[in-house]
Short mmCIF file of N, CA and C in Angstrom, two decimals:
data_model
loop_
_atom_site.label_atom_id
_atom_site.label_comp_id
_atom_site.label_asym_id
_atom_site.label_seq_id
_atom_site.Cartn_x
_atom_site.Cartn_y
_atom_site.Cartn_z
N MET A 69 111.05 106.31 116.62
CA MET A 69 110.18 105.96 115.51
C MET A 69 109.20 107.10 115.31
N SER A 70 108.99 107.50 114.10
CA SER A 70 108.03 108.56 113.82
C SER A 70 106.88 107.98 113.00
N TYR A 71 105.78 108.67 113.05
CA TYR A 71 104.61 108.26 112.31
C TYR A 71 103.98 109.49 111.69
N PRO A 72 103.26 109.32 110.59
CA PRO A 72 102.70 110.49 109.92
C PRO A 72 101.71 111.22 110.81
N ARG A 73 101.67 112.54 110.69
CA ARG A 73 100.75 113.35 111.47
C ARG A 73 99.88 114.19 110.54
N PRO A 74 98.83 113.57 109.98
CA PRO A 74 97.96 114.37 109.15
C PRO A 74 97.18 115.35 110.01
N SER A 75 96.64 116.35 109.38
CA SER A 75 95.80 117.32 110.09
C SER A 75 94.59 116.58 110.66
N THR A 76 94.42 116.65 111.97
CA THR A 76 93.36 115.88 112.62
C THR A 76 92.66 116.72 113.67
N GLY A 77 91.57 116.21 114.17
CA GLY A 77 90.78 116.89 115.18
C GLY A 77 91.24 116.57 116.59
N ARG A 78 90.47 117.08 117.54
CA ARG A 78 90.82 116.91 118.95
C ARG A 78 90.72 115.46 119.42
N PHE A 79 89.76 114.69 118.88
CA PHE A 79 89.64 113.29 119.28
C PHE A 79 90.85 112.48 118.81
N VAL A 80 91.28 112.73 117.60
CA VAL A 80 92.45 112.02 117.08
C VAL A 80 93.68 112.41 117.89
N GLY A 81 93.77 113.68 118.27
CA GLY A 81 94.87 114.13 119.12
C GLY A 81 94.86 113.43 120.47
N ALA A 82 93.67 113.22 121.04
CA ALA A 82 93.55 112.51 122.32
C ALA A 82 94.00 111.06 122.18
N ILE A 83 93.67 110.43 121.05
CA ILE A 83 94.11 109.05 120.81
C ILE A 83 95.62 109.01 120.70
N ARG A 84 96.19 109.92 119.91
CA ARG A 84 97.65 109.96 119.75
C ARG A 84 98.35 110.16 121.09
N THR A 85 97.81 111.05 121.93
CA THR A 85 98.42 111.32 123.23
C THR A 85 98.35 110.09 124.13
N ALA A 86 97.18 109.47 124.24
CA ALA A 86 97.02 108.31 125.12
C ALA A 86 97.85 107.12 124.66
N TYR A 87 97.96 106.94 123.35
CA TYR A 87 98.64 105.76 122.80
C TYR A 87 100.07 106.04 122.36
N ARG A 88 100.59 107.23 122.58
CA ARG A 88 101.90 107.63 122.05
C ARG A 88 103.00 106.59 122.31
N GLU A 89 103.20 106.21 123.56
CA GLU A 89 104.27 105.25 123.88
C GLU A 89 104.01 103.89 123.24
N LEU A 90 102.76 103.49 123.16
CA LEU A 90 102.43 102.19 122.56
C LEU A 90 102.66 102.20 121.05
N ILE A 91 102.37 103.35 120.42
CA ILE A 91 102.61 103.49 118.98
C ILE A 91 104.12 103.44 118.73
N GLU A 92 104.87 104.23 119.50
CA GLU A 92 106.32 104.28 119.33
C GLU A 92 106.98 102.94 119.63
N GLY A 93 106.40 102.18 120.57
CA GLY A 93 106.95 100.88 120.94
C GLY A 93 106.47 99.74 120.05
N GLY A 94 105.61 100.04 119.07
CA GLY A 94 105.13 99.01 118.16
C GLY A 94 104.07 98.08 118.74
N LYS A 95 103.48 98.46 119.88
CA LYS A 95 102.45 97.62 120.49
C LYS A 95 101.08 97.82 119.86
N VAL A 96 100.88 98.96 119.19
CA VAL A 96 99.64 99.23 118.45
C VAL A 96 99.99 99.93 117.15
N SER A 97 99.09 99.79 116.20
CA SER A 97 99.18 100.54 114.94
C SER A 97 98.08 101.57 114.94
N LEU A 98 98.39 102.77 114.53
CA LEU A 98 97.40 103.84 114.39
C LEU A 98 97.22 104.09 112.90
N ILE A 99 96.01 103.88 112.42
CA ILE A 99 95.72 104.04 111.00
C ILE A 99 94.67 105.14 110.86
N VAL A 100 94.98 106.16 110.07
CA VAL A 100 94.06 107.27 109.83
C VAL A 100 93.72 107.27 108.35
N ASP A 101 92.45 107.07 108.02
CA ASP A 101 91.98 107.09 106.63
C ASP A 101 91.08 108.30 106.43
N HIS A 102 91.36 109.07 105.40
CA HIS A 102 90.53 110.23 105.05
C HIS A 102 89.85 109.96 103.71
N ASN A 103 88.59 110.31 103.62
CA ASN A 103 87.95 110.40 102.31
C ASN A 103 87.11 111.67 102.33
N ASP A 104 86.34 111.90 101.30
CA ASP A 104 85.60 113.16 101.20
C ASP A 104 84.67 113.42 102.38
N ALA A 105 83.94 112.41 102.81
CA ALA A 105 82.91 112.64 103.81
C ALA A 105 83.29 112.18 105.21
N GLU A 106 84.21 111.24 105.32
CA GLU A 106 84.45 110.61 106.61
C GLU A 106 85.94 110.44 106.88
N LYS A 107 86.29 110.55 108.15
CA LYS A 107 87.66 110.25 108.60
C LYS A 107 87.53 109.06 109.54
N THR A 108 88.31 108.01 109.31
CA THR A 108 88.29 106.83 110.16
C THR A 108 89.66 106.67 110.80
N VAL A 109 89.65 106.46 112.10
CA VAL A 109 90.88 106.24 112.85
C VAL A 109 90.75 104.89 113.54
N ARG A 110 91.73 104.01 113.30
CA ARG A 110 91.71 102.69 113.92
C ARG A 110 92.97 102.49 114.74
N VAL A 111 92.79 101.95 115.93
CA VAL A 111 93.91 101.54 116.76
C VAL A 111 93.86 100.02 116.79
N GLU A 112 94.86 99.41 116.16
CA GLU A 112 94.93 97.95 116.06
C GLU A 112 96.05 97.46 116.97
N PRO A 113 95.71 96.67 118.00
CA PRO A 113 96.75 96.17 118.90
C PRO A 113 97.57 95.05 118.27
N ALA A 114 98.85 94.99 118.64
CA ALA A 114 99.72 93.90 118.20
C ALA A 114 99.59 92.71 119.15
N VAL A 115 98.97 92.93 120.30
CA VAL A 115 98.79 91.91 121.34
C VAL A 115 97.35 91.40 121.30
N SER A 116 97.18 90.09 121.38
CA SER A 116 95.81 89.56 121.38
C SER A 116 95.15 89.79 122.74
N GLY A 117 93.84 89.91 122.73
CA GLY A 117 93.08 90.10 123.95
C GLY A 117 92.90 91.54 124.37
N VAL A 118 93.55 92.46 123.69
CA VAL A 118 93.42 93.88 124.00
C VAL A 118 92.42 94.47 123.00
N PRO A 119 91.50 95.33 123.46
CA PRO A 119 90.45 95.80 122.56
C PRO A 119 90.94 96.69 121.42
N ARG A 120 90.23 96.58 120.30
CA ARG A 120 90.44 97.48 119.17
C ARG A 120 89.59 98.73 119.40
N LEU A 121 90.04 99.82 118.84
CA LEU A 121 89.31 101.08 118.94
C LEU A 121 89.17 101.63 117.54
N GLU A 122 87.96 102.08 117.20
CA GLU A 122 87.75 102.70 115.89
C GLU A 122 86.87 103.92 116.07
N LEU A 123 87.29 105.02 115.45
CA LEU A 123 86.57 106.28 115.50
C LEU A 123 86.22 106.65 114.07
N ARG A 124 84.93 106.86 113.79
CA ARG A 124 84.48 107.30 112.47
C ARG A 124 83.86 108.68 112.61
N MET A 125 84.52 109.67 112.00
CA MET A 125 84.08 111.06 112.12
C MET A 125 83.53 111.56 110.80
N THR A 126 82.38 112.24 110.87
CA THR A 126 81.81 112.97 109.75
C THR A 126 81.63 114.39 110.24
N GLY A 127 82.50 115.26 109.80
CA GLY A 127 82.48 116.62 110.34
C GLY A 127 82.95 116.59 111.78
N SER A 128 82.18 117.21 112.66
CA SER A 128 82.58 117.26 114.08
C SER A 128 81.95 116.15 114.91
N VAL A 129 81.06 115.35 114.33
CA VAL A 129 80.41 114.27 115.09
C VAL A 129 80.91 112.92 114.60
N GLY A 130 80.85 111.96 115.50
CA GLY A 130 81.34 110.65 115.11
C GLY A 130 80.82 109.54 115.99
N GLU A 131 81.27 108.35 115.65
CA GLU A 131 80.93 107.15 116.41
C GLU A 131 82.24 106.49 116.83
N LEU A 132 82.27 106.08 118.09
CA LEU A 132 83.43 105.41 118.65
C LEU A 132 83.07 103.96 118.93
N PHE A 133 83.83 103.05 118.34
CA PHE A 133 83.59 101.62 118.51
C PHE A 133 84.71 101.04 119.38
N LEU A 134 84.33 100.31 120.40
CA LEU A 134 85.26 99.56 121.24
C LEU A 134 84.98 98.09 120.98
N ASP A 135 85.88 97.44 120.27
CA ASP A 135 85.69 96.06 119.84
C ASP A 135 84.34 95.92 119.15
N ASP A 136 83.51 95.00 119.63
CA ASP A 136 82.24 94.71 118.96
C ASP A 136 81.03 95.37 119.63
N LEU A 137 81.27 96.29 120.54
CA LEU A 137 80.15 96.97 121.20
C LEU A 137 79.46 97.93 120.25
N ASP A 138 78.21 98.25 120.55
CA ASP A 138 77.52 99.30 119.80
C ASP A 138 78.31 100.59 119.97
N PRO A 139 78.23 101.49 119.00
CA PRO A 139 79.06 102.70 119.07
C PRO A 139 78.56 103.72 120.09
N PHE A 140 79.51 104.51 120.57
CA PHE A 140 79.21 105.67 121.39
C PHE A 140 79.24 106.87 120.47
N GLU A 141 78.29 107.80 120.64
CA GLU A 141 78.28 109.00 119.81
C GLU A 141 79.10 110.08 120.50
N VAL A 142 79.94 110.76 119.72
CA VAL A 142 80.81 111.81 120.25
C VAL A 142 80.72 113.04 119.35
N ASP A 143 80.97 114.21 119.95
CA ASP A 143 80.88 115.47 119.22
C ASP A 143 82.04 116.37 119.63
N GLU A 144 82.91 116.70 118.68
CA GLU A 144 84.10 117.52 118.97
C GLU A 144 83.76 118.95 119.35
N THR A 145 82.54 119.41 119.07
CA THR A 145 82.19 120.79 119.41
C THR A 145 81.77 120.91 120.87
N LEU A 146 81.57 119.79 121.56
CA LEU A 146 81.16 119.82 122.97
C LEU A 146 82.38 119.61 123.85
N PRO A 147 82.79 120.62 124.62
CA PRO A 147 83.97 120.48 125.47
C PRO A 147 83.91 119.28 126.41
N GLU A 148 82.72 118.97 126.94
CA GLU A 148 82.61 117.82 127.84
C GLU A 148 82.87 116.50 127.12
N ASP A 149 82.47 116.40 125.85
CA ASP A 149 82.76 115.20 125.06
C ASP A 149 84.26 115.05 124.83
N VAL A 150 84.92 116.15 124.56
CA VAL A 150 86.37 116.11 124.31
C VAL A 150 87.10 115.69 125.58
N GLU A 151 86.71 116.25 126.74
CA GLU A 151 87.33 115.88 128.01
C GLU A 151 87.07 114.42 128.35
N GLU A 152 85.81 113.98 128.19
CA GLU A 152 85.48 112.58 128.48
C GLU A 152 86.21 111.63 127.54
N PHE A 153 86.33 112.02 126.28
CA PHE A 153 87.01 111.18 125.31
C PHE A 153 88.48 110.99 125.70
N ALA A 154 89.14 112.07 126.07
CA ALA A 154 90.55 111.98 126.48
C ALA A 154 90.68 111.12 127.74
N SER A 155 89.78 111.29 128.68
CA SER A 155 89.80 110.51 129.91
C SER A 155 89.53 109.03 129.62
N PHE A 156 88.59 108.76 128.72
CA PHE A 156 88.24 107.39 128.30
C PHE A 156 89.46 106.70 127.68
N THR A 157 90.15 107.37 126.75
CA THR A 157 91.28 106.73 126.07
C THR A 157 92.44 106.47 127.05
N ARG A 158 92.68 107.39 127.98
CA ARG A 158 93.73 107.16 128.98
C ARG A 158 93.37 105.97 129.87
N ALA A 159 92.11 105.89 130.29
CA ALA A 159 91.67 104.77 131.14
C ALA A 159 91.76 103.45 130.38
N LEU A 160 91.44 103.46 129.10
CA LEU A 160 91.53 102.25 128.29
C LEU A 160 92.97 101.77 128.20
N VAL A 161 93.89 102.68 127.91
CA VAL A 161 95.31 102.32 127.81
C VAL A 161 95.84 101.81 129.16
N ASP A 162 95.43 102.45 130.25
CA ASP A 162 95.93 102.11 131.58
C ASP A 162 95.23 100.90 132.21
N GLY A 163 94.20 100.36 131.56
CA GLY A 163 93.49 99.22 132.13
C GLY A 163 92.53 99.58 133.25
N ARG A 164 92.03 100.82 133.24
CA ARG A 164 91.11 101.27 134.30
C ARG A 164 89.67 101.37 133.79
N LEU A 165 89.39 100.75 132.66
CA LEU A 165 88.06 100.79 132.07
C LEU A 165 87.30 99.53 132.47
N GLU A 166 86.01 99.69 132.82
CA GLU A 166 85.17 98.55 133.16
C GLU A 166 83.96 98.52 132.25
N LEU A 167 83.58 97.33 131.85
CA LEU A 167 82.37 97.12 131.07
C LEU A 167 81.29 96.69 132.04
N VAL A 168 80.14 97.38 132.01
CA VAL A 168 79.03 97.09 132.91
C VAL A 168 77.96 96.35 132.11
N PHE A 169 77.51 95.21 132.66
CA PHE A 169 76.48 94.41 132.03
C PHE A 169 75.20 94.48 132.85
N ARG A 170 74.06 94.48 132.17
CA ARG A 170 72.74 94.43 132.81
C ARG A 170 72.03 93.17 132.36
N LYS A 171 71.28 92.60 133.27
CA LYS A 171 70.52 91.39 132.96
C LYS A 171 69.28 91.78 132.16
N THR A 172 69.00 91.03 131.12
CA THR A 172 67.78 91.21 130.31
C THR A 172 67.09 89.87 130.23
N LEU A 173 65.96 89.85 129.59
CA LEU A 173 65.25 88.57 129.41
C LEU A 173 66.07 87.60 128.56
N LEU A 174 66.96 88.13 127.75
CA LEU A 174 67.78 87.29 126.87
C LEU A 174 69.17 87.02 127.45
N GLY A 175 69.40 87.41 128.69
CA GLY A 175 70.70 87.20 129.32
C GLY A 175 71.38 88.52 129.62
N TRP A 176 72.67 88.49 129.90
CA TRP A 176 73.44 89.68 130.23
C TRP A 176 73.84 90.40 128.96
N ARG A 177 73.68 91.73 128.95
CA ARG A 177 74.09 92.52 127.78
C ARG A 177 74.87 93.74 128.24
N PRO A 178 75.87 94.16 127.44
CA PRO A 178 76.63 95.36 127.81
C PRO A 178 75.72 96.57 127.92
N ALA A 179 75.89 97.35 128.98
CA ALA A 179 75.04 98.52 129.20
C ALA A 179 75.83 99.83 129.24
N ALA A 180 77.11 99.75 129.63
CA ALA A 180 77.89 100.98 129.77
C ALA A 180 79.37 100.63 129.91
N VAL A 181 80.20 101.64 129.73
CA VAL A 181 81.61 101.55 130.12
C VAL A 181 81.82 102.61 131.19
N GLU A 182 82.62 102.26 132.19
CA GLU A 182 82.91 103.20 133.27
C GLU A 182 84.41 103.25 133.50
N TRP A 183 84.86 104.40 133.95
CA TRP A 183 86.25 104.60 134.31
C TRP A 183 86.26 105.63 135.42
N PRO A 184 87.37 105.74 136.15
CA PRO A 184 87.40 106.73 137.23
C PRO A 184 87.05 108.13 136.71
N GLY A 185 85.95 108.65 137.18
CA GLY A 185 85.53 109.99 136.78
C GLY A 185 84.64 110.06 135.56
N GLY A 186 84.22 108.93 134.98
CA GLY A 186 83.38 109.00 133.80
C GLY A 186 82.61 107.72 133.50
N GLN A 187 81.59 107.88 132.65
CA GLN A 187 80.77 106.75 132.23
C GLN A 187 80.08 107.11 130.92
N TRP A 188 80.00 106.14 130.01
CA TRP A 188 79.21 106.26 128.80
C TRP A 188 78.26 105.08 128.74
N SER A 189 76.98 105.39 128.54
CA SER A 189 75.98 104.33 128.42
C SER A 189 75.86 103.88 126.98
N LEU A 190 75.55 102.62 126.82
CA LEU A 190 75.29 102.08 125.49
C LEU A 190 73.81 102.21 125.19
N PRO A 191 73.45 102.27 123.91
CA PRO A 191 72.03 102.36 123.56
C PRO A 191 71.28 101.12 124.05
N GLY A 192 70.02 101.31 124.34
CA GLY A 192 69.19 100.18 124.74
C GLY A 192 68.62 100.38 126.12
N ASN A 193 67.54 99.70 126.38
CA ASN A 193 66.83 99.78 127.63
C ASN A 193 66.98 98.45 128.36
N PRO A 194 67.40 98.47 129.65
CA PRO A 194 67.59 97.22 130.35
C PRO A 194 66.27 96.47 130.62
N GLY A 195 65.15 97.16 130.49
CA GLY A 195 63.87 96.53 130.74
C GLY A 195 63.64 96.31 132.22
N ILE A 196 62.55 95.70 132.55
CA ILE A 196 62.15 95.50 133.95
C ILE A 196 63.11 94.57 134.67
N VAL A 197 63.62 93.56 133.97
CA VAL A 197 64.55 92.61 134.60
C VAL A 197 65.84 93.34 135.00
N GLY A 198 66.36 94.19 134.12
CA GLY A 198 67.59 94.92 134.40
C GLY A 198 67.47 95.92 135.52
N LEU A 199 66.28 96.46 135.71
CA LEU A 199 66.08 97.45 136.76
C LEU A 199 66.16 96.84 138.16
N PHE A 200 65.85 95.56 138.27
CA PHE A 200 65.81 94.92 139.58
C PHE A 200 66.96 93.95 139.82
N SER A 201 67.97 93.99 138.99
CA SER A 201 69.12 93.12 139.22
C SER A 201 70.39 93.96 139.32
N ARG A 202 71.35 93.44 140.04
CA ARG A 202 72.63 94.15 140.18
C ARG A 202 73.42 94.02 138.89
N PRO A 203 74.06 95.09 138.47
CA PRO A 203 74.90 95.00 137.27
C PRO A 203 76.14 94.15 137.54
N ARG A 204 76.63 93.55 136.49
CA ARG A 204 77.87 92.78 136.56
C ARG A 204 78.97 93.61 135.89
N ARG A 205 80.17 93.60 136.44
CA ARG A 205 81.27 94.40 135.91
C ARG A 205 82.42 93.51 135.49
N GLU A 206 83.07 93.95 134.42
CA GLU A 206 84.25 93.24 133.90
C GLU A 206 85.31 94.26 133.55
N LYS A 207 86.52 94.02 134.00
CA LYS A 207 87.64 94.90 133.63
C LYS A 207 87.96 94.70 132.16
N VAL A 208 88.20 95.79 131.45
CA VAL A 208 88.66 95.73 130.06
C VAL A 208 90.17 95.70 130.11
N ARG A 209 90.75 94.70 129.46
CA ARG A 209 92.20 94.55 129.50
C ARG A 209 92.86 95.77 128.86
N GLY A 210 93.81 96.34 129.58
CA GLY A 210 94.55 97.49 129.08
C GLY A 210 95.95 97.10 128.68
N TYR A 211 96.77 98.07 128.44
CA TYR A 211 98.15 97.85 127.99
C TYR A 211 99.15 97.99 129.13
N ALA A 212 98.70 98.52 130.27
CA ALA A 212 99.62 98.78 131.38
C ALA A 212 99.96 97.50 132.12
#
């Protein structure tokens, strides 16, 4: 099975590489939308319970959405961002991604995603309650 390969950046290439077998096997759909100012890439799973991924790029910077979490900011001009992004997408596909929650006055809230060799924090301050409580971890369901 083949799929269109529009001219894309390094982040889109990392998504294609990590999801290649899943795309070819029909387990996910890869949708790339271009307009004048923004490029949007969506990975839509055919299986329920597996997270959606959406990347919105404006120039070399963008926002990465994992399901309903606040976005992570990424920059294609930073080699460390490109390496972390590739590592993140492989860990997500392989089921090695964990969501870290911190306790707040309003309950538990997502604070970061972690994978072997990497971590991205979500915006927000855990506050005094979060500083003195142990984080809770949840595995993110992968495709493996």
